[in-house]
Amino acid sequence: GFDFSLSNANSYADAHTALGYHALCQTKFVNAKDLDNLSSNYESKSDFLSNNFDDACFGKATFHTFKKLVIHVEAIQDVGFLAKKSALDFMNKFDVVCGQAYEYTALSKLCMHPLIDVILFDVSKSVQLKPKMILSACEKGKKIEVMYGILRNEDRLLKNLILNVKRINECTNGKGIIFSCGSEMKNLLGPQDVISIAQLCGLNEIDAINSISENIKSVLVRAKNRKM
């Protein structure tokens, strides 16, 4: 799964294992304009759960953790902060770098930015993903992450989710989507439930399965190759 949390990480990992997941992606959120002030000596150990789990907790199952950075861009001019050396040093300490913006032109820039591996799409916001934007992201090997966790009891958000995921699906033939629960453990669903949501949004069964498996692997490969 591509689900993540900084708080209660051990409990969150327990839940992932019980539901049948084999990986946990933990996230640090930062604003783009703050990247220049972050120390190049930043150590993520204080923020993230160790990759060394107790056998008593996970038995003999293989379980992996990954570190993910979400960079929120408030305005188009803030995209420039991603090019500074201090920002690059900071970003390279994470397994995956994700971009998020609520302003259309800033989101368009993130879709084309070579340092961003994933575009995080928040269905609770009014920004819509348009075909040209989606294609520019996917042509560069990026995926678009959609959080299903905020949909509970929100018919309006569900309609927004279905509309936008169908748009992504049409542009990418189902190859460019990742589903995640968000940062709250209470929103975590089992793999089959997430696959059902993906199919509700128009993905076929194989693409729905890949939205919580193979597409995530391709993001990790892209991120690794980007840093070489």
XYZ file of C-alpha atoms in Angstrom:
228
model
C 0.000 0.000 0.000
C 0.985 3.635 -0.435
C -0.637 4.728 2.812
C 1.220 6.836 5.294
C 1.368 8.460 8.711
C 3.901 10.063 11.003
C 1.933 9.585 14.226
C 1.246 6.207 15.851
C 3.446 4.580 13.239
C 3.717 1.214 15.006
C -0.051 0.888 15.316
C -0.419 1.941 11.699
C 2.047 -0.722 10.591
C 0.153 -3.309 12.660
C -3.041 -2.371 10.825
C -1.332 -2.625 7.436
C -0.051 -6.098 8.215
C -3.411 -7.308 9.524
C -5.129 -6.158 6.334
C -2.591 -7.887 4.098
C -0.312 -5.021 3.051
C 3.454 -5.504 2.906
C 4.670 -1.909 2.996
C 4.071 1.385 4.745
C 4.906 4.788 3.294
C 5.394 7.462 5.940
C 5.219 11.101 4.987
C 6.712 14.435 5.931
C 4.813 17.530 4.740
C 6.643 20.780 3.926
C 5.873 24.018 2.104
C 8.008 24.687 -0.976
C 9.020 28.120 0.298
C 10.489 26.515 3.435
C 12.796 24.129 1.547
C 15.601 26.688 1.366
C 15.705 26.941 5.144
C 15.898 23.221 5.838
C 19.267 21.970 6.958
C 21.229 19.791 4.553
C 22.157 17.767 7.658
C 18.530 16.842 8.294
C 18.159 13.348 9.701
C 14.840 11.601 9.181
C 15.349 9.142 12.049
C 13.507 11.379 14.473
C 10.478 11.645 12.163
C 10.131 8.138 10.797
C 9.589 4.650 12.043
C 12.621 2.402 11.739
C 12.695 -0.220 9.015
C 13.717 -2.806 11.626
C 10.551 -4.289 13.074
C 10.191 -6.748 15.899
C 9.411 -10.316 14.835
C 6.924 -10.378 17.701
C 4.984 -7.644 15.900
C 5.157 -8.916 12.334
C 6.064 -12.579 12.664
C 8.047 -13.778 9.664
C 6.248 -11.601 7.147
C 8.394 -9.276 5.079
C 7.416 -5.676 5.745
C 9.003 -2.554 4.255
C 8.803 1.130 5.072
C 9.522 4.041 2.755
C 9.996 7.738 3.394
C 7.912 10.139 1.384
C 8.167 13.909 1.142
C 5.093 15.932 0.188
C 5.917 19.442 -1.016
C 2.989 21.830 -1.009
C 3.275 24.673 -3.514
C 1.073 27.657 -2.720
C 1.864 29.758 -5.813
C 3.598 29.230 -9.135
C 6.660 31.256 -8.102
C 7.274 28.819 -5.229
C 8.152 26.063 -7.719
C 11.543 27.757 -8.114
C 12.491 26.765 -4.555
C 12.703 23.135 -5.684
C 15.754 23.885 -7.842
C 17.989 25.188 -5.041
C 20.837 22.956 -3.854
C 19.646 22.915 -0.257
C 16.250 21.706 -1.466
C 17.832 19.007 -3.631
C 19.932 17.757 -0.711
C 16.830 17.598 1.462
C 14.670 15.889 -1.166
C 17.290 13.218 -1.818
C 16.904 11.969 1.747
C 13.471 10.596 0.867
C 12.463 7.561 -1.166
C 9.672 9.418 -2.973
C 8.948 13.110 -3.599
C 5.348 14.149 -4.065
C 4.019 17.511 -5.223
C 0.756 19.118 -4.196
C -0.831 22.411 -5.254
C -4.339 23.870 -5.123
C -3.682 26.598 -7.687
C -4.015 25.485 -11.314
C -0.843 27.019 -12.809
C 1.279 25.791 -9.899
C -0.158 22.291 -10.279
C 0.621 22.376 -14.007
C 4.265 23.226 -13.266
C 4.542 20.382 -10.770
C 3.222 17.947 -13.375
C 6.162 18.842 -15.606
C 8.811 19.177 -12.890
C 11.542 16.478 -13.186
C 12.098 16.209 -9.418
C 8.508 15.267 -8.601
C 7.643 11.556 -8.672
C 3.972 11.742 -7.716
C 1.232 14.354 -8.006
C -0.983 14.271 -4.931
C -4.552 15.092 -5.854
C -6.960 16.198 -3.123
C -10.563 15.599 -4.199
C -11.811 17.960 -1.495
C -10.327 20.918 -3.382
C -11.769 22.597 -6.438
C -8.690 22.262 -8.668
C -9.437 19.894 -11.534
C -6.974 17.738 -13.394
C -7.195 18.399 -17.117
C -6.061 16.038 -19.900
C -3.027 18.072 -20.966
C -1.859 18.296 -17.351
C -2.310 14.572 -16.774
C -0.473 13.626 -19.969
C 2.474 15.932 -19.217
C 2.885 14.221 -15.842
C 2.533 10.649 -17.069
C 4.850 11.188 -20.045
C 7.565 11.962 -17.498
C 6.869 8.754 -15.568
C 4.883 10.323 -12.746
C 1.785 8.866 -11.143
C -1.216 10.682 -9.723
C -2.101 9.756 -6.168
C -5.730 9.943 -5.091
C -6.654 9.747 -1.418
C -9.828 7.789 -0.780
C -9.731 8.306 2.999
C -11.565 11.646 2.994
C -14.596 10.211 1.220
C -16.402 8.895 4.284
C -19.987 10.170 4.298
C -19.223 12.785 1.632
C -21.317 12.216 -1.493
C -19.995 15.432 -3.078
C -16.398 14.306 -2.690
C -17.215 10.863 -4.033
C -18.666 12.406 -7.192
C -15.567 14.598 -7.532
C -13.326 11.575 -7.062
C -15.129 9.488 -9.680
C -15.136 12.354 -12.191
C -11.424 13.074 -11.875
C -10.267 9.460 -11.694
C -12.257 8.698 -14.844
C -10.490 11.630 -16.520
C -7.091 10.298 -15.447
C -8.096 6.805 -16.522
C -9.119 7.981 -19.989
C -5.847 9.868 -20.489
C -3.554 7.111 -19.233
C -5.510 3.954 -20.117
C -5.601 3.179 -16.410
C -1.814 3.230 -15.969
C -1.263 6.444 -14.026
C -3.230 6.161 -10.783
C -2.288 5.358 -7.190
C -4.852 5.060 -4.404
C -3.961 5.813 -0.775
C -5.925 6.291 2.421
C -4.308 9.518 3.638
C -2.755 10.022 7.053
C -5.543 8.817 9.343
C -5.556 5.186 10.472
C -9.353 5.217 10.747
C -9.532 5.643 6.955
C -7.416 2.582 6.171
C -9.198 -0.031 4.051
C -8.110 -3.487 3.012
C -6.689 -4.059 -0.479
C -9.884 -5.585 -1.862
C -11.959 -2.625 -0.666
C -9.573 -0.185 -2.359
C -9.705 -2.236 -5.551
C -13.497 -1.997 -5.421
C -13.288 1.808 -5.111
C -10.921 1.912 -8.085
C -13.331 -0.177 -10.159
C -16.189 2.111 -9.116
C -14.125 4.923 -10.610
C -13.895 3.129 -13.943
C -10.662 1.119 -13.711
C -10.724 -2.474 -14.916
C -9.740 -5.189 -12.441
C -6.074 -5.392 -13.458
C -5.556 -1.615 -13.409
C -7.396 -1.417 -10.073
C -5.012 -3.973 -8.570
C -2.025 -2.130 -10.049
C -3.190 1.125 -8.438
C -2.118 -0.293 -5.058
C 0.771 -2.459 -6.263
C 2.655 -2.214 -9.584
C 2.119 1.534 -10.032
C 3.690 2.123 -6.634
C 6.669 -0.043 -7.525
C 7.197 1.987 -10.706
C 7.211 5.203 -8.656
C 9.911 3.831 -6.367
C 11.996 2.755 -9.369
C 11.577 6.185 -10.994
C 12.586 7.941 -7.783
C 15.674 5.755 -7.392
C 16.757 6.304 -10.994
C 16.154 10.044 -10.696
C 18.725 10.298 -7.908
C 21.437 8.381 -9.792
